[in-house]
Coordinates of N, CA and C in Angstrom, one line a residue:
M28 N -18.9 -14.6 -0.9 CA -17.6 -15.2 -1.0 C -17.3 -15.0 -2.6
G29 N -16.0 -14.4 -2.7 CA -15.6 -14.3 -4.0 C -15.2 -15.7 -4.7
D30 N -15.0 -15.7 -6.0 CA -14.6 -16.9 -6.6 C -13.3 -17.5 -6.3
S31 N -12.3 -16.6 -5.9 CA -11.0 -17.1 -5.6 C -11.1 -17.7 -4.0
Q32 N -11.9 -16.9 -3.3 CA -12.1 -17.5 -1.9 C -13.0 -18.8 -1.8
A33 N -13.9 -18.9 -2.6 CA -14.7 -20.1 -2.8 C -13.9 -21.3 -3.2
S34 N -13.0 -21.0 -4.4 CA -12.1 -22.0 -4.7 C -11.1 -22.5 -3.7
Y35 N -10.6 -21.5 -2.9 CA -9.6 -21.7 -1.8 C -10.4 -22.6 -0.7
A36 N -11.6 -22.3 -0.4 CA -12.3 -22.9 0.5 C -12.5 -24.4 0.1
K37 N -12.8 -24.6 -1.2 CA -13.1 -26.0 -1.7 C -11.7 -26.9 -1.6
L38 N -10.6 -26.2 -2.0 CA -9.4 -26.9 -1.9 C -9.0 -27.4 -0.4
I39 N -9.2 -26.5 0.5 CA -9.0 -26.7 2.0 C -10.0 -27.8 2.5
N40 N -11.2 -27.8 2.1 CA -12.3 -28.7 2.6 C -11.8 -30.1 2.0
N41 N -11.3 -30.0 0.7 CA -10.9 -31.3 0.2 C -9.6 -32.0 0.9
F42 N -8.8 -31.2 1.3 CA -7.6 -31.4 2.1 C -8.1 -32.2 3.5
K43 N -8.9 -31.5 4.1 CA -9.5 -32.1 5.4 C -10.0 -33.4 5.2
Q44 N -10.8 -33.5 4.1 CA -11.5 -34.8 3.8 C -10.6 -35.9 3.5
E45 N -9.5 -35.6 2.8 CA -8.2 -36.4 2.4 C -7.8 -36.9 3.8
C46 N -7.3 -35.9 4.7 CA -6.7 -36.5 6.0 C -7.6 -37.4 6.7
E47 N -9.1 -37.1 6.6 CA -10.1 -38.0 7.2 C -10.0 -39.5 6.6
R48 N -10.0 -39.3 5.2 CA -9.7 -40.7 4.5 C -8.5 -41.4 4.8
W49 N -7.4 -40.7 4.8 CA -6.0 -41.4 5.1 C -6.2 -41.9 6.5
Q50 N -6.8 -41.3 7.5 CA -6.9 -41.6 8.8 C -7.6 -42.9 9.0
S51 N -8.8 -43.0 8.2 CA -9.7 -44.2 8.4 C -9.1 -45.5 7.8
S52 N -8.0 -45.2 6.9 CA -7.4 -46.5 6.3 C -6.1 -46.9 6.8
H53 N -5.6 -45.9 7.8 CA -4.3 -46.2 8.3 C -4.3 -45.9 9.8
A54 N -4.8 -46.8 10.6 CA -5.2 -46.6 11.9 C -3.8 -46.5 12.7
D55 N -2.7 -46.9 12.1 CA -1.4 -47.0 12.9 C -0.7 -45.6 12.6
M56 N -1.2 -44.7 12.0 CA -0.7 -43.5 11.7 C -1.6 -42.3 12.2
E57 N -1.0 -41.1 12.2 CA -1.8 -39.9 12.5 C -1.7 -38.9 11.4
F58 N -2.8 -38.4 10.9 CA -2.7 -37.3 10.0 C -3.3 -36.0 10.4
I59 N -2.5 -35.0 10.5 CA -2.9 -33.8 11.1 C -3.3 -32.7 10.0
F60 N -4.5 -32.4 10.1 CA -4.9 -31.3 9.2 C -5.0 -29.9 9.9
N61 N -4.3 -28.9 9.3 CA -3.9 -27.5 10.0 C -5.4 -26.7 9.9
E62 N -5.9 -26.6 10.9 CA -7.2 -25.9 11.0 C -7.0 -24.4 10.8
Q63 N -5.8 -23.8 10.8 CA -5.5 -22.5 10.5 C -5.7 -22.1 9.1
L64 N -5.7 -23.2 8.2 CA -6.0 -23.0 6.8 C -7.4 -22.8 6.4
N65 N -8.4 -23.1 7.6 CA -9.7 -22.8 7.0 C -10.1 -21.6 6.5
S66 N -11.2 -21.4 5.7 CA -11.4 -20.2 5.0 C -12.0 -19.2 5.9
D67 N -12.5 -19.7 7.0 CA -13.1 -18.5 8.0 C -11.9 -18.0 8.8
V68 N -10.7 -18.5 8.5 CA -9.5 -17.9 9.3 C -8.7 -17.2 8.3
K69 N -8.4 -17.8 7.1 CA -7.5 -17.1 6.0 C -8.3 -16.7 4.9
N70 N -7.9 -15.6 4.4 CA -8.6 -15.0 3.1 C -7.4 -15.0 2.1
I71 N -7.9 -15.7 0.9 CA -6.8 -15.9 -0.1 C -6.3 -14.6 -0.6
S72 N -7.2 -13.5 -0.5 CA -6.7 -12.3 -1.1 C -5.5 -11.6 -0.2
D73 N -5.4 -12.0 1.0 CA -4.3 -11.5 1.9 C -3.1 -12.3 1.7
I74 N -3.1 -13.4 1.2 CA -1.9 -14.2 1.1 C -0.7 -13.7 0.2
K75 N 0.4 -13.5 0.9 CA 1.7 -13.2 0.2 C 2.7 -14.1 0.0
Y76 N 2.7 -15.1 1.1 CA 3.7 -16.2 1.2 C 3.0 -17.6 1.6
L77 N 3.6 -18.6 0.9 CA 3.2 -19.9 1.3 C 4.5 -20.6 2.0
V78 N 4.5 -20.8 3.2 CA 5.7 -21.3 3.8 C 5.6 -22.9 4.1
V79 N 6.5 -23.6 3.6 CA 6.4 -25.0 3.7 C 7.5 -25.7 4.5
A80 N 7.1 -26.3 5.5 CA 8.1 -27.0 6.5 C 7.9 -28.7 6.2
D81 N 8.5 -29.4 7.0 CA 8.4 -31.0 6.9 C 7.1 -31.6 7.2
N82 N 6.8 -31.8 8.5 CA 5.8 -32.6 8.8 C 5.3 -32.1 10.3
P83 N 4.0 -32.6 10.7 CA 3.6 -32.0 12.0 C 4.4 -32.8 13.2
G84 N 4.8 -32.2 14.3 CA 5.2 -32.7 15.4 C 4.4 -32.7 16.6
E85 N 5.0 -32.9 17.7 CA 4.1 -33.1 18.9 C 3.1 -31.9 19.1
K86 N 3.7 -30.5 19.1 CA 2.9 -29.4 19.4 C 1.8 -29.2 18.2
E87 N 2.2 -29.6 17.0 CA 1.3 -29.4 15.8 C 0.1 -30.4 16.0
K88 N 0.4 -31.3 16.4 CA -0.5 -32.6 16.8 C -1.4 -32.1 17.7
E89 N -1.0 -31.5 18.8 CA -1.9 -31.0 20.0 C -2.9 -30.0 19.6
K90 N -2.2 -28.9 18.8 CA -2.8 -27.7 18.5 C -3.5 -27.7 17.2
K91 N -3.3 -28.8 16.3 CA -3.8 -28.8 15.0 C -3.5 -27.8 14.1
C92 N -2.2 -27.5 14.1 CA -1.9 -26.5 13.1 C -0.4 -27.0 12.8
Y93 N 0.1 -26.1 11.8 CA 1.5 -26.4 11.4 C 2.4 -25.2 12.0
L94 N 3.6 -25.6 12.2 CA 4.7 -24.6 12.7 C 4.1 -24.0 13.8
F95 N 3.7 -24.6 14.9 CA 3.2 -23.9 16.0 C 4.3 -23.2 16.8
E96 N 3.9 -22.1 17.2 CA 4.9 -21.3 18.0 C 5.0 -21.6 19.4
D97 N 6.1 -22.5 19.8 CA 6.3 -22.8 21.3 C 7.3 -22.0 21.7
V98 N 7.1 -21.0 22.6 CA 8.0 -20.1 23.0 C 9.0 -20.7 24.1
T99 N 8.7 -22.0 24.5 CA 9.5 -22.7 25.4 C 10.6 -23.6 24.7
S100 N 10.6 -23.6 23.2 CA 11.5 -24.4 22.4 C 11.9 -23.4 21.3
K101 N 13.0 -22.5 21.6 CA 13.4 -21.5 20.7 C 14.3 -22.0 19.7
N102 N 14.7 -23.3 19.7 CA 15.4 -23.9 18.6 C 14.5 -24.7 17.7
R103 N 13.3 -24.8 17.9 CA 12.4 -25.5 17.1 C 11.9 -24.7 16.0
A104 N 11.4 -25.4 14.9 CA 11.0 -24.7 13.7 C 10.0 -23.8 13.8
G105 N 9.0 -24.1 14.7 CA 7.7 -23.3 14.9 C 8.0 -21.9 15.5
Y106 N 8.8 -22.0 16.5 CA 9.1 -20.7 17.1 C 9.9 -19.7 16.3
I107 N 11.0 -20.4 15.5 CA 11.8 -19.6 14.6 C 11.0 -19.0 13.5
A108 N 10.1 -19.9 12.9 CA 9.3 -19.4 11.8 C 8.5 -18.1 12.1
H109 N 7.7 -18.2 13.2 CA 6.9 -16.9 13.6 C 7.8 -15.7 14.1
E110 N 9.0 -16.2 14.7 CA 9.8 -15.0 15.1 C 10.4 -14.3 14.0
M111 N 10.9 -15.3 12.9 CA 11.4 -14.5 11.6 C 10.3 -13.8 11.0
L112 N 9.1 -14.2 10.9 CA 8.1 -13.3 10.2 C 7.9 -11.9 10.9
R113 N 8.1 -11.9 12.2 CA 8.0 -10.6 13.0 C 9.1 -9.7 12.7
R114 N 10.4 -10.2 12.7 CA 11.5 -9.6 12.5 C 11.5 -9.0 10.9
L115 N 10.9 -9.7 10.1 CA 10.8 -9.4 8.7 C 9.6 -8.4 8.4
D116 N 8.8 -8.1 9.5 CA 7.7 -7.3 9.5 C 6.6 -7.8 8.4
I117 N 6.5 -9.2 8.5 CA 5.5 -10.0 7.7 C 4.3 -10.3 8.5
E118 N 3.0 -9.8 8.2 CA 1.8 -10.2 8.9 C 1.5 -11.6 8.9
E119 N 1.2 -12.1 9.9 CA 0.6 -13.6 9.9 C -0.5 -13.8 9.0
K120 N -1.4 -12.8 9.0 CA -2.6 -13.0 7.9 C -2.1 -13.2 6.5
S121 N -1.0 -12.8 6.3 CA -0.5 -13.0 4.7 C 0.2 -14.2 4.5
V122 N 0.3 -15.2 5.5 CA 1.0 -16.2 5.3 C 0.2 -17.5 5.6
L123 N 0.4 -18.5 4.7 CA -0.1 -20.0 4.9 C 1.1 -20.9 5.2
F124 N 0.8 -21.6 6.3 CA 1.8 -22.6 6.6 C 1.3 -24.0 6.1
L125 N 2.2 -24.5 5.4 CA 1.9 -25.9 4.8 C 3.0 -26.9 5.2
N126 N 2.8 -28.1 5.1 CA 3.8 -29.2 5.3 C 4.1 -29.9 4.0
K127 N 5.2 -30.8 4.0 CA 5.5 -31.6 2.8 C 4.6 -32.9 2.9
T128 N 4.1 -33.3 4.2 CA 3.2 -34.4 4.4 C 2.5 -34.1 5.7
P129 N 1.2 -34.4 5.9 CA 0.5 -34.2 7.1 C 0.8 -35.4 8.2
I130 N 1.5 -36.4 7.8 CA 1.8 -37.3 8.8 C 2.5 -36.9 10.0
Y131 N 2.0 -37.1 11.1 CA 2.6 -36.9 12.4 C 3.7 -37.8 12.7
T132 N 4.8 -37.3 13.2 CA 5.8 -37.9 13.9 C 6.5 -37.0 15.0
K133 N 7.0 -37.5 15.9 CA 7.7 -36.7 16.9 C 8.8 -35.9 16.3
E134 N 9.6 -36.6 15.5 CA 10.8 -35.9 14.8 C 10.6 -36.3 13.3
S135 N 11.0 -35.3 12.5 CA 10.9 -35.6 11.0 C 11.6 -36.9 10.6
E136 N 12.7 -37.2 11.2 CA 13.5 -38.3 11.0 C 12.7 -39.5 11.2
N137 N 11.9 -39.5 12.1 CA 11.0 -40.7 12.3 C 10.0 -41.2 11.1
L138 N 9.9 -40.3 10.1 CA 9.1 -40.6 9.0 C 9.7 -41.8 8.1
K139 N 11.1 -41.9 8.5 CA 11.8 -43.0 7.6 C 11.1 -44.4 7.8
K140 N 10.4 -44.6 9.0 CA 9.8 -45.7 9.2 C 8.8 -46.1 8.3
F141 N 8.1 -45.0 7.7 CA 7.0 -45.3 6.6 C 7.6 -45.2 5.3
K142 N 8.8 -45.1 5.1 CA 9.5 -44.9 3.7 C 9.1 -45.8 2.7
D143 N 8.9 -47.1 3.2 CA 8.6 -48.0 2.1 C 7.0 -48.2 2.0
Q144 N 6.3 -47.3 2.5 CA 4.9 -47.4 2.3 C 4.4 -46.4 1.4
L145 N 3.5 -46.7 0.6 CA 2.9 -46.0 -0.6 C 2.3 -44.7 0.0
I146 N 1.7 -44.8 1.2 CA 0.9 -43.5 1.8 C 1.9 -42.5 1.9
L147 N 3.3 -42.6 2.3 CA 4.1 -41.4 2.4 C 4.2 -40.7 1.2
N148 N 4.4 -41.4 0.1 CA 4.6 -40.7 -1.2 C 3.4 -40.1 -1.7
E149 N 2.2 -40.8 -1.4 CA 0.9 -40.3 -1.7 C 0.7 -38.9 -1.1
T150 N 0.8 -38.8 0.1 CA 0.7 -37.6 1.0 C 1.6 -36.5 0.6
M151 N 2.9 -36.8 0.2 CA 3.7 -35.7 -0.2 C 3.3 -35.1 -1.6
E152 N 2.9 -36.1 -2.5 CA 2.5 -35.6 -3.7 C 1.3 -34.8 -3.8
Y153 N 0.4 -35.2 -2.8 CA -0.9 -34.4 -2.6 C -0.5 -33.0 -2.2
M154 N 0.4 -32.9 -1.1 CA 0.6 -31.6 -0.5 C 1.5 -30.8 -1.6
A155 N 2.2 -31.3 -2.4 CA 2.9 -30.6 -3.5 C 1.8 -29.9 -4.4
Q156 N 0.9 -30.9 -4.7 CA -0.3 -30.3 -5.6 C -1.2 -29.3 -4.9
L157 N -1.3 -29.5 -3.6 CA -2.2 -28.5 -2.8 C -1.4 -27.1 -2.8
T158 N -0.1 -27.2 -2.6 CA 0.6 -25.9 -2.7 C 0.5 -25.2 -4.0
F159 N 0.8 -26.0 -4.9 CA 0.6 -25.5 -6.4 C -0.7 -24.8 -6.6
N160 N -1.8 -25.7 -6.3 CA -3.2 -25.3 -6.7 C -3.4 -23.9 -5.8
I161 N -3.1 -23.8 -4.6 CA -3.3 -22.5 -3.8 C -2.4 -21.3 -4.6
N162 N -1.2 -21.7 -5.0 CA -0.5 -20.7 -5.5 C -1.2 -20.0 -7.0
K163 N -1.8 -21.1 -7.5 CA -2.4 -20.7 -8.8 C -3.5 -19.8 -8.6
L164 N -4.2 -19.8 -7.3 CA -5.3 -18.9 -7.0 C -4.7 -17.6 -6.6
K165 N -3.6 -17.6 -6.1 CA -2.8 -16.3 -5.7 C -1.5 -16.3 -6.4
T166 N -1.4 -15.8 -7.6 CA -0.2 -16.1 -8.5 C 0.9 -15.1 -7.9
D167 N 0.5 -14.2 -7.3 CA 1.7 -13.2 -6.9 C 2.2 -13.7 -5.5
A168 N 1.8 -14.6 -5.0 CA 2.3 -15.3 -3.6 C 3.4 -15.9 -3.9
Q169 N 4.5 -15.9 -2.9 CA 5.8 -16.6 -3.2 C 5.8 -17.8 -2.2
V170 N 6.0 -18.9 -2.9 CA 6.3 -20.3 -2.1 C 7.8 -20.3 -1.6
I171 N 7.8 -20.6 -0.4 CA 9.2 -20.7 0.3 C 9.2 -22.1 0.9
I172 N 9.9 -23.0 0.5 CA 10.1 -24.4 1.1 C 11.5 -24.3 1.9
F173 N 11.2 -24.8 3.2 CA 12.4 -25.0 4.1 C 12.7 -26.4 4.2
G174 N 13.9 -26.7 4.1 CA 14.6 -27.9 4.2 C 15.0 -28.6 2.9
L175 N 16.3 -29.0 2.8 CA 16.8 -29.5 1.7 C 16.7 -31.0 1.5
G176 N 16.3 -31.7 2.5 CA 16.1 -33.4 2.5 C 15.2 -33.6 1.4
G177 N 15.8 -34.6 0.5 CA 15.1 -35.0 -0.6 C 15.2 -34.1 -1.8
C178 N 15.9 -33.0 -1.7 CA 16.2 -31.9 -2.7 C 17.6 -31.9 -3.1
F179 N 18.4 -31.7 -2.0 CA 19.7 -31.5 -2.2 C 20.7 -32.1 -1.3
D180 N 21.7 -33.0 -1.7 CA 22.5 -33.5 -0.6 C 23.8 -32.7 -0.3
S181 N 23.9 -31.9 0.6 CA 25.0 -31.0 0.8 C 26.3 -31.7 1.0
D182 N 26.3 -33.0 1.5 CA 27.5 -33.7 1.6 C 28.1 -34.1 0.4
N183 N 27.2 -34.6 -0.7 CA 27.8 -35.0 -2.0 C 27.5 -33.9 -3.0
E184 N 26.9 -32.8 -2.6 CA 26.6 -31.9 -3.6 C 26.0 -32.2 -4.9
D185 N 24.8 -33.0 -4.6 CA 24.0 -33.5 -5.6 C 22.5 -33.7 -5.1
F186 N 21.6 -34.0 -6.1 CA 20.3 -34.3 -5.7 C 20.2 -35.7 -5.2
C187 N 19.2 -36.0 -4.4 CA 19.2 -37.3 -3.7 C 17.7 -37.8 -4.0
E188 N 17.6 -38.6 -5.0 CA 16.2 -39.1 -5.3 C 15.6 -40.0 -4.2
T189 N 16.4 -40.6 -3.5 CA 16.1 -41.8 -2.7 C 15.7 -41.1 -1.2
E190 N 15.9 -39.9 -0.9 CA 15.9 -39.4 0.3 C 14.4 -39.1 0.7
L191 N 14.1 -38.7 2.0 CA 12.9 -38.8 2.5 C 11.8 -37.9 1.9
F192 N 12.1 -36.8 1.4 CA 11.2 -35.9 0.8 C 11.3 -35.8 -0.6
S193 N 11.9 -36.8 -1.2 CA 12.2 -36.5 -2.8 C 11.0 -36.6 -3.5
S194 N 9.9 -37.4 -3.1 CA 8.7 -37.4 -4.1 C 7.9 -35.9 -4.0
Y195 N 8.1 -35.3 -2.8 CA 7.4 -34.0 -2.7 C 8.2 -33.1 -3.7
Y196 N 9.6 -33.0 -3.7 CA 10.3 -32.2 -4.6 C 10.1 -32.6 -6.0
K197 N 10.0 -33.8 -6.3 CA 9.8 -34.3 -7.7 C 8.5 -33.6 -8.1
K198 N 7.5 -33.8 -7.4 CA 6.1 -33.2 -7.9 C 6.3 -31.8 -8.1
I199 N 6.9 -31.0 -7.1 CA 6.9 -29.6 -7.2 C 7.5 -29.2 -8.5
R200 N 8.7 -29.9 -8.8 CA 9.4 -29.6 -10.0 C 8.6 -29.8 -11.3
E201 N 8.0 -30.8 -11.2 CA 6.9 -31.2 -12.4 C 5.9 -30.2 -12.7
L202 N 5.4 -29.8 -11.5 CA 4.1 -28.8 -11.6 C 4.7 -27.4 -12.0
Y203 N 5.7 -27.0 -11.3 CA 6.2 -25.5 -11.6 C 7.0 -25.3 -13.0
L204 N 7.7 -26.4 -13.4 CA 8.4 -26.3 -14.6 C 7.4 -26.2 -15.9
H205 N 6.2 -26.7 -15.6 CA 5.3 -26.8 -16.8 C 4.3 -25.6 -16.6
D206 N 4.5 -24.7 -15.8 CA 3.5 -23.5 -15.6 C 4.4 -22.2 -15.5
K207 N 4.3 -21.4 -16.4 CA 5.1 -20.3 -16.4 C 4.5 -19.0 -15.9
T208 N 3.2 -19.2 -15.3 CA 2.6 -18.0 -14.9 C 2.7 -17.7 -13.4
I209 N 3.4 -18.7 -12.6 CA 3.9 -18.3 -11.3 C 5.2 -18.7 -11.1
S210 N 5.9 -18.0 -10.1 CA 7.2 -18.1 -9.8 C 7.6 -19.6 -9.2
F211 N 8.7 -20.0 -9.6 CA 9.3 -21.2 -9.1 C 9.5 -21.0 -7.5
P212 N 9.2 -22.0 -6.6 CA 9.4 -21.8 -5.3 C 10.9 -21.5 -4.8
I213 N 11.0 -20.7 -3.9 CA 12.3 -20.6 -3.3 C 12.6 -21.6 -2.3
I214 N 13.9 -22.1 -2.4 CA 14.1 -23.5 -1.5 C 15.2 -23.0 -0.6
V215 N 15.1 -23.2 0.7 CA 16.0 -22.6 1.8 C 16.3 -23.8 2.8
K216 N 17.4 -23.7 3.4 CA 17.8 -24.6 4.4 C 16.9 -24.6 5.5
H217 N 16.8 -25.5 6.3 CA 15.7 -25.8 7.4 C 15.7 -24.7 8.5
F218 N 14.5 -24.5 9.2 CA 14.3 -23.5 10.2 C 15.1 -24.0 11.4
S219 N 15.0 -25.2 11.8 CA 15.4 -25.7 13.1 C 16.9 -25.4 13.2
H220 N 17.0 -24.9 14.4 CA 18.5 -24.5 14.9 C 18.9 -23.3 14.0
Y221 N 18.2 -22.7 13.4 CA 18.5 -21.4 12.6 C 19.5 -21.9 11.4
S222 N 19.3 -23.0 11.1 CA 20.1 -23.7 9.7 C 20.0 -22.6 8.6
F223 N 18.9 -22.1 8.3 CA 18.5 -21.3 7.1 C 19.5 -20.1 7.1
L224 N 20.1 -19.6 8.2 CA 21.0 -18.5 8.2 C 22.3 -18.8 7.6
Q225 N 22.6 -20.0 7.5 CA 24.0 -20.4 7.2 C 24.5 -19.8 5.8
D226 N 23.5 -19.6 4.9 CA 24.0 -19.2 3.6 C 24.0 -17.7 3.4
F227 N 23.9 -17.0 4.4 CA 23.9 -15.4 4.3 C 24.9 -14.9 5.3
V228 N 25.4 -13.7 4.8 CA 26.5 -12.9 5.4 C 26.1 -11.4 5.2
L229 N 26.5 -10.6 6.1 CA 26.3 -9.1 6.0 C 27.4 -8.6 5.2
D230 N 27.3 -7.6 4.3 CA 28.4 -7.1 3.6 C 29.3 -6.2 4.5
K231 N 30.3 -5.5 4.1 CA 31.3 -4.8 4.9 C 30.5 -3.6 5.7
Y232 N 29.4 -3.2 5.1 CA 28.8 -2.1 5.6 C 27.7 -2.5 6.6
G233 N 27.4 -3.8 6.8 CA 26.4 -4.3 7.7 C 25.0 -4.0 7.3
K234 N 24.8 -3.8 6.1 CA 23.4 -3.5 5.7 C 22.8 -4.5 4.6
T235 N 23.6 -4.8 3.6 CA 23.3 -5.8 2.6 C 23.5 -7.2 2.9
V236 N 22.5 -8.0 2.6 CA 22.5 -9.4 2.8 C 22.8 -10.1 1.5
E237 N 24.0 -10.9 1.6 CA 24.3 -11.6 0.3 C 24.4 -13.2 0.6
V238 N 24.4 -13.9 -0.5 CA 24.4 -15.4 -0.3 C 26.0 -15.6 -0.1
S239 N 26.3 -16.4 0.9 CA 27.5 -16.9 1.4 C 27.6 -18.0 2.1
T240 N 28.7 -18.6 2.5 CA 28.7 -19.7 3.3 C 28.7 -19.3 4.8
N241 N 28.9 -18.2 5.1 CA 29.1 -17.6 6.6 C 27.6 -17.4 7.2
K242 N 27.5 -17.3 8.5 CA 26.1 -17.3 9.1 C 25.7 -15.7 9.2
L243 N 24.6 -15.5 9.1 CA 23.9 -14.3 9.5 C 23.3 -14.4 10.8
R244 N 23.5 -13.6 11.8 CA 22.8 -13.8 13.1 C 21.3 -13.5 13.0
F245 N 20.6 -14.3 13.7 CA 19.2 -14.1 13.7 C 18.8 -12.5 14.2
N246 N 19.6 -12.1 15.2 CA 19.2 -10.9 15.8 C 19.5 -9.7 14.8
D247 N 20.3 -10.0 13.7 CA 20.4 -9.0 12.8 C 19.2 -8.6 12.0
L248 N 18.4 -9.5 12.0 CA 17.0 -9.3 11.3 C 16.1 -8.4 11.9
N249 N 16.5 -7.9 13.2 CA 15.9 -6.8 13.7 C 16.1 -5.4 13.0
D250 N 17.1 -5.4 12.3 CA 17.4 -4.1 11.5 C 16.5 -4.1 10.2
E251 N 15.8 -3.0 10.2 CA 14.8 -3.0 9.0 C 15.5 -3.3 7.7
A252 N 16.6 -2.5 7.3 CA 17.3 -2.6 6.2 C 17.7 -4.0 5.9
I253 N 18.3 -4.5 6.9 CA 18.8 -6.0 6.7 C 17.8 -6.9 6.5
A254 N 16.6 -6.8 7.1 CA 15.3 -7.6 7.0 C 15.0 -7.4 5.5
K255 N 14.9 -6.2 5.1 CA 14.2 -6.1 3.8 C 15.3 -6.8 2.7
N256 N 16.6 -6.6 2.8 CA 17.6 -7.1 1.9 C 17.7 -8.7 2.0
F257 N 17.3 -9.1 3.2 CA 17.2 -10.6 3.5 C 16.2 -11.3 2.4
L258 N 15.0 -10.7 2.4 CA 14.0 -11.2 1.6 C 14.5 -11.2 0.1
V259 N 15.3 -10.3 -0.3 CA 15.6 -10.1 -1.6 C 16.7 -11.1 -1.9
A260 N 17.6 -11.4 -0.9 CA 18.7 -12.3 -1.0 C 18.2 -13.8 -1.1
L261 N 17.1 -14.0 -0.5 CA 16.5 -15.3 -0.6 C 16.5 -15.9 -1.9
K262 N 16.1 -15.0 -2.9 CA 15.8 -15.2 -4.3 C 17.3 -15.7 -5.0
S263 N 18.3 -15.4 -4.4 CA 19.7 -15.5 -4.8 C 20.2 -17.0 -4.6
L264 N 19.5 -17.7 -3.6 CA 19.9 -18.9 -3.3 C 20.0 -20.0 -4.6
P265 N 20.9 -20.9 -4.6 CA 20.8 -21.7 -5.8 C 19.9 -22.9 -5.9
Y266 N 19.5 -23.4 -4.7 CA 18.7 -24.5 -4.7 C 17.6 -24.7 -5.6
S267 N 16.8 -23.7 -6.0 CA 15.7 -23.8 -6.9 C 16.3 -24.0 -8.2
S268 N 17.3 -23.3 -8.6 CA 17.9 -23.5 -9.9 C 18.5 -24.8 -10.1
W269 N 19.0 -25.4 -9.0 CA 19.5 -26.8 -9.0 C 18.3 -27.8 -9.2
L270 N 17.1 -27.5 -8.6 CA 16.1 -28.5 -8.7 C 15.6 -28.5 -10.2
K271 N 15.5 -27.2 -10.7 CA 15.0 -27.2 -12.1 C 15.8 -28.1 -13.0
E272 N 17.2 -28.1 -12.8 CA 18.1 -28.8 -13.7 C 18.2 -30.3 -13.3
W273 N 17.5 -30.8 -12.2 CA 17.6 -32.1 -11.8 C 17.3 -33.0 -12.9
K274 N 18.1 -33.9 -13.3 CA 17.9 -35.0 -14.3 C 17.2 -36.3 -13.8

């Protein structure tokens, strides 16, 4: 096992132990470790993308993985995430799925009942650090975070420090602003109900993807040229820049 793979295995083993520790001290909550992160499943040298969603739901709890692909729920984040990868011709072995917290709830909104508990912020800061540490092992991998909650309030067009995932975004900002050796994460609207498409539109020739307030259809990503330009256009989204400027 190479040095990077050994370091990756240590990070993931530590994460698993943390989930066990959290579970032992919080019997009223459930902490889900993503077994697909294990070093016998993933090789750090293959990784090109770190995809971050919110938290484990029902299927993730059952299958012990993040963003589980449930083909019976085509508006859910897990199905859309995997289908998006296929349409963008991205191999699953090149992607790590992470969450902003390993705390299970049926819906992400249900995390609000833990909002005043220190454990929620502790797990979010831990997951931000884990994302960063893995990224440091594979510096050419791109982190893509889905979901603006806690990062940007689209209603008020401002950042929202008191929102659910603000601790995660604060830690991400702190870590990445102080390290110039890796790219700042791309921040995108949520997977669920295809919300992430709302910022994109095809140009008049139907081939170039640009940032816009109009929707790009999911089926458009079946076109190889559109899929390729979509990946480029992701970097044009403003949310990462706005997070950097967050005072």
